[in-house]
Coordinates of C-alpha atoms in Angstrom, one line a residue:
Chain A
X1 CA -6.9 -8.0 55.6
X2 CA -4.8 -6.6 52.7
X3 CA -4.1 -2.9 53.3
X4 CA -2.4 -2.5 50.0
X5 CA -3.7 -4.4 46.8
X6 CA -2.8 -4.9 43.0
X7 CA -6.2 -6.2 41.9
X8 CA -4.3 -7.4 38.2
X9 CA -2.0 -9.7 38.7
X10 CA -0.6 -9.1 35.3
X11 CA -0.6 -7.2 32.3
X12 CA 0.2 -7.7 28.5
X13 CA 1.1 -4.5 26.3
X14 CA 2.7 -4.0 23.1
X15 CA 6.3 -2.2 23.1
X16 CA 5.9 1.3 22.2
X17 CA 2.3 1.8 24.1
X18 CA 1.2 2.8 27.6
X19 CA 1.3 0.6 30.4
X20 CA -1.3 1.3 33.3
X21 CA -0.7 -0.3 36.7
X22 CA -2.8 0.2 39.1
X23 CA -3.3 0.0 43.0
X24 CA -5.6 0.4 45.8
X25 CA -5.3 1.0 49.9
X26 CA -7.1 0.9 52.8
X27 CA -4.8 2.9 55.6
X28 CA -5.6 6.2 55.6
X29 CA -2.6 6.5 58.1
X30 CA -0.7 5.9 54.5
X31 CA 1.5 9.0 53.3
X32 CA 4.0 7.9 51.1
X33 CA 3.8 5.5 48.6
X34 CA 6.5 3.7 46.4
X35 CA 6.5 1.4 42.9
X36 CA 9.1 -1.0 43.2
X37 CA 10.3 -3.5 40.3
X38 CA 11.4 -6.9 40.8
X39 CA 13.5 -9.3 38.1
X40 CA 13.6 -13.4 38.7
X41 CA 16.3 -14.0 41.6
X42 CA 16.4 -10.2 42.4
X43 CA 15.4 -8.3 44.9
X44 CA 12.4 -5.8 44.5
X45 CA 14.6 -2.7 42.7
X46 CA 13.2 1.0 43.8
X47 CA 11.3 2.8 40.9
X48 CA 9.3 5.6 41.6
X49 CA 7.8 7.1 44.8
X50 CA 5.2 10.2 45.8
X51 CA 4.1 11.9 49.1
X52 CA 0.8 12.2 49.7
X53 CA 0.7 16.3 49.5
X54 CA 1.1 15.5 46.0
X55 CA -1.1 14.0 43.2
X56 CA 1.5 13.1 40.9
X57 CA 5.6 12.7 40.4
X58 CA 7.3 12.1 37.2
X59 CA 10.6 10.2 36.3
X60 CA 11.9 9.6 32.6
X61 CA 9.3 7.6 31.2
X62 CA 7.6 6.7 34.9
X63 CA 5.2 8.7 36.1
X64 CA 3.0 7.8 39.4
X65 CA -0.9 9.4 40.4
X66 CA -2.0 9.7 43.8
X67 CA -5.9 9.8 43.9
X68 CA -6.1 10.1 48.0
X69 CA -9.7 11.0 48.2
X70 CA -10.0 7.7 46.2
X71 CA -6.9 6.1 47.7
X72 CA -5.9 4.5 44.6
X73 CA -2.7 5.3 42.6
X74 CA -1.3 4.3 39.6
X75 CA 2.1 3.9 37.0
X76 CA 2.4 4.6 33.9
X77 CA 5.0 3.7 31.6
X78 CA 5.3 5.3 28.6
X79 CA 6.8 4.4 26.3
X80 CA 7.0 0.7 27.3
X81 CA 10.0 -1.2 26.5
X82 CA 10.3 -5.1 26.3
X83 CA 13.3 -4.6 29.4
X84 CA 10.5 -2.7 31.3
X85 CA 8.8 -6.7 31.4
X86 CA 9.2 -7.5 35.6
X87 CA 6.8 -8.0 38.6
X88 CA 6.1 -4.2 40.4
X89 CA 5.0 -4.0 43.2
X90 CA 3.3 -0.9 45.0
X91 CA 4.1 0.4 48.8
X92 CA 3.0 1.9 51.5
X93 CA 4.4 3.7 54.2
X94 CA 3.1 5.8 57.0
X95 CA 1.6 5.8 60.3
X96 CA 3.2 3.7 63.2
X97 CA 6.3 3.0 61.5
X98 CA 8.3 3.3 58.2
X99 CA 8.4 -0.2 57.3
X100 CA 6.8 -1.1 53.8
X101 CA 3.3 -2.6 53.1
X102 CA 3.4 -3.8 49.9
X103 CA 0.6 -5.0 47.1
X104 CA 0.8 -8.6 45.7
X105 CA 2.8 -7.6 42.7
X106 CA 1.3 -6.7 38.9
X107 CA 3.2 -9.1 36.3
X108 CA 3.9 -6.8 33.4
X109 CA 5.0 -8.5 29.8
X110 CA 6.1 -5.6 27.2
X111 CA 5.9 -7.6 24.0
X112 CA 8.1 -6.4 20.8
Chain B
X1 CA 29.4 0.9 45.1
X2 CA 28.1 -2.8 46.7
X3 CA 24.9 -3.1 46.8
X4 CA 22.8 -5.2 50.2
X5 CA 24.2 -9.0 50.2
X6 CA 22.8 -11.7 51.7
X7 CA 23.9 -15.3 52.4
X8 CA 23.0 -18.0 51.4
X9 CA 20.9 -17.4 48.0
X10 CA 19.7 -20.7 48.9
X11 CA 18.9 -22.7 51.8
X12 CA 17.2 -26.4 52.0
X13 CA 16.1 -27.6 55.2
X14 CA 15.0 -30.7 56.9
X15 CA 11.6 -29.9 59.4
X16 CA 13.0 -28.7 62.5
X17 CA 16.1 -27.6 61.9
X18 CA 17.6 -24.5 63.0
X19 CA 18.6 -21.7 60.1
X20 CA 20.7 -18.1 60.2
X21 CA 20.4 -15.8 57.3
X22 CA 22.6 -13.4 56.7
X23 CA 22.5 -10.2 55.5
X24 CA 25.3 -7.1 55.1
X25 CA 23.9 -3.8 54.2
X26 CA 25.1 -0.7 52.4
X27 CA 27.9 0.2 54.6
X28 CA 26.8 3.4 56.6
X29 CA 22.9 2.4 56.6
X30 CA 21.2 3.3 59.7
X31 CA 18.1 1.3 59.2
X32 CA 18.0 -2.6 58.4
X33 CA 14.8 -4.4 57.3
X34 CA 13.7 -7.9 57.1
X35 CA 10.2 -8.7 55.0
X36 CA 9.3 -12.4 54.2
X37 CA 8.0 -13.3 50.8
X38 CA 5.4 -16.1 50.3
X39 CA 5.4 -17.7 46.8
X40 CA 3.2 -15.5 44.4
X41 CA 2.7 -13.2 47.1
X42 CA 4.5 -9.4 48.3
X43 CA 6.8 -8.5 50.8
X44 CA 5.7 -8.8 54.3
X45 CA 7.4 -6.8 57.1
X46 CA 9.2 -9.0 60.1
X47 CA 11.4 -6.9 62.1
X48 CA 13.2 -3.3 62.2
X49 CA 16.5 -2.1 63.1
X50 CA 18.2 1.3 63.4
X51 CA 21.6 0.8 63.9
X52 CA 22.4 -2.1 66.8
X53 CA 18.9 -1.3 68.5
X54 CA 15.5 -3.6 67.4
X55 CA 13.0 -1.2 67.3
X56 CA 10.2 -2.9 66.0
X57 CA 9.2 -7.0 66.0
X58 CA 5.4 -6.9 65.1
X59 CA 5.9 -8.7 61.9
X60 CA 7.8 -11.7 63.6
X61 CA 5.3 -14.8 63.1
X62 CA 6.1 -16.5 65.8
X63 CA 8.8 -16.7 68.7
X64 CA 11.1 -19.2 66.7
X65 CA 11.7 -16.4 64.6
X66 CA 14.8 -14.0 65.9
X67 CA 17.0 -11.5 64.2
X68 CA 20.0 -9.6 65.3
X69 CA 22.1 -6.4 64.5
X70 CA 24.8 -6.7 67.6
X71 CA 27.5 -4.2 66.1
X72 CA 24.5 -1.9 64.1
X73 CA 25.8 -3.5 60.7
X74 CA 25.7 -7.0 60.0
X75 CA 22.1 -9.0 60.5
X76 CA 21.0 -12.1 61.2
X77 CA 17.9 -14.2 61.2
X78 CA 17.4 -17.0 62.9
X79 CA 14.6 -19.5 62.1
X80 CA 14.3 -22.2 65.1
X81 CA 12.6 -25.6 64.7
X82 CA 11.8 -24.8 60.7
X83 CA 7.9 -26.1 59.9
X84 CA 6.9 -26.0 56.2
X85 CA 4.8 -22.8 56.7
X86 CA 8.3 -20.9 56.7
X87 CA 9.6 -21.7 53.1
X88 CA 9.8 -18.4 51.4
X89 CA 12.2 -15.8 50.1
X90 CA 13.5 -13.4 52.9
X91 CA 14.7 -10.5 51.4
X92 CA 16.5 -7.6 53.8
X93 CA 16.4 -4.0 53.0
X94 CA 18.7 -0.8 54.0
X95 CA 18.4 2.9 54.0
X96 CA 20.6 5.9 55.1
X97 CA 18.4 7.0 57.6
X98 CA 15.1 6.4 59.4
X99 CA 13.0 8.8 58.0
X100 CA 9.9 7.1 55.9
X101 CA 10.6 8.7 52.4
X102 CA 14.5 7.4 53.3
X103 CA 14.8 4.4 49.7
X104 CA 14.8 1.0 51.0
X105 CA 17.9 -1.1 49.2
X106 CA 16.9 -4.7 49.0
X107 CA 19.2 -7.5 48.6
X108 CA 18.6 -10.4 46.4
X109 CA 16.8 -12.4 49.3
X110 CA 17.7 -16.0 50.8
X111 CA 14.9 -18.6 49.4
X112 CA 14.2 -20.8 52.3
X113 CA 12.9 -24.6 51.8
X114 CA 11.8 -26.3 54.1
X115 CA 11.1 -30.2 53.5

């Protein structure tokens, strides 16, 4: 049973416009939750992260939404850029331990 | 400043074998994480350690699988008798401390083949 999922697993947008990633948990034991980006031979790359006593964090062009009541959240990236074009993935963390839970990964393609 | 490493990038091996992994975190890390990826698939927890001391096995699949942190740096895991089901890309992970909003750093992972 996936307690974290990434129901697209990718995504096309044009360079310039907003990209939308979205994810959806199950744990309600969740509390902190994490976008991580991942290149071809890398490993996953931190991005972005917010607690659950808040609905929404903001980095540069990254910005992350906590819905808890829904327990969904989402990225956005705007503007997006064709070096923004990776696999994220989204994470949870909470409960029992502080290892991760990740999603299955959203492929994102930022064409020029 | 050096990032997680792990040895070897790449690892091919025969059914049965025994495998060790490698991985040296960001000097002064506390906590040391190992997640297993499947092919099109995310992360999956294995094991935890905070400094020399396994806290946490859960995510081990099965008792062929054992990791080590003897001298709370340097970790390794060891695959015993390799099956198929294994081949995937173990990626290890440090952070300063052991609080849960404490970044995990991920090294480039080991992709494990098993033929």
């Amino acid at each position: 049973d996936q307690q974290v999922k990434q129901n697209s697993p990718s995504l096309s947008v044009q360079e310039g416009r907003i990209s939308i990633l979205n994810c959806d948990y199950t744990n309600s034991m969740f509390d902190y939750f994490l976008w991580y980006k991942k290149y071809p031979a890398e490993g996953p790359t931190f991005l972005i992260s917010i607690s659950s006593i808040k609905d929404k964090n903001e980095d540069g062009r990254f910005t992350v939404f906590l819905n808890k009541s829904a327990k969904h959240l989402s990225l956005h990236i705007v503007p997006s850029q064709p070096g923004d074009s990776a696999v994220y993935f989204c994470a949870a963390s909470g409960g029992t331990g502080n290892m991760l839970t990740f999603g299955g990964g959203t492929r994102l393609m930022v064409k020029p | 400043g050096a990032g997680v490493s792990q040895s070897p990038r790449y690892k091919v091996a025969k059914r049965g074998q025994d495998v060790a992994l490698r991985c040296d975190p960001i000097s002064g890390h506390v906590s040391l994480f190992w997640y297993q990826q499947a092919l099109g698939q995310g992360p999956e927890f294995l094991t935890y350690f905070q400094n020399e001391a396994q806290l946490d096995k859960s995510g081990l699949p099965s008792d062929r699988f054992f990791a080590e942190r003897p001298e709370g740096s340097v970790s390794t895991l060891k695959i015993q008798r390799t099956q198929q089901e294994d081949s995937a890309v173990y990626l290890c992970a440090s952070s300063l401390a052991s609080g849960i909003t404490d970044t995990q750093y991920f090294g480039p992972g080991t992709r494990l083949t098993v033929l």
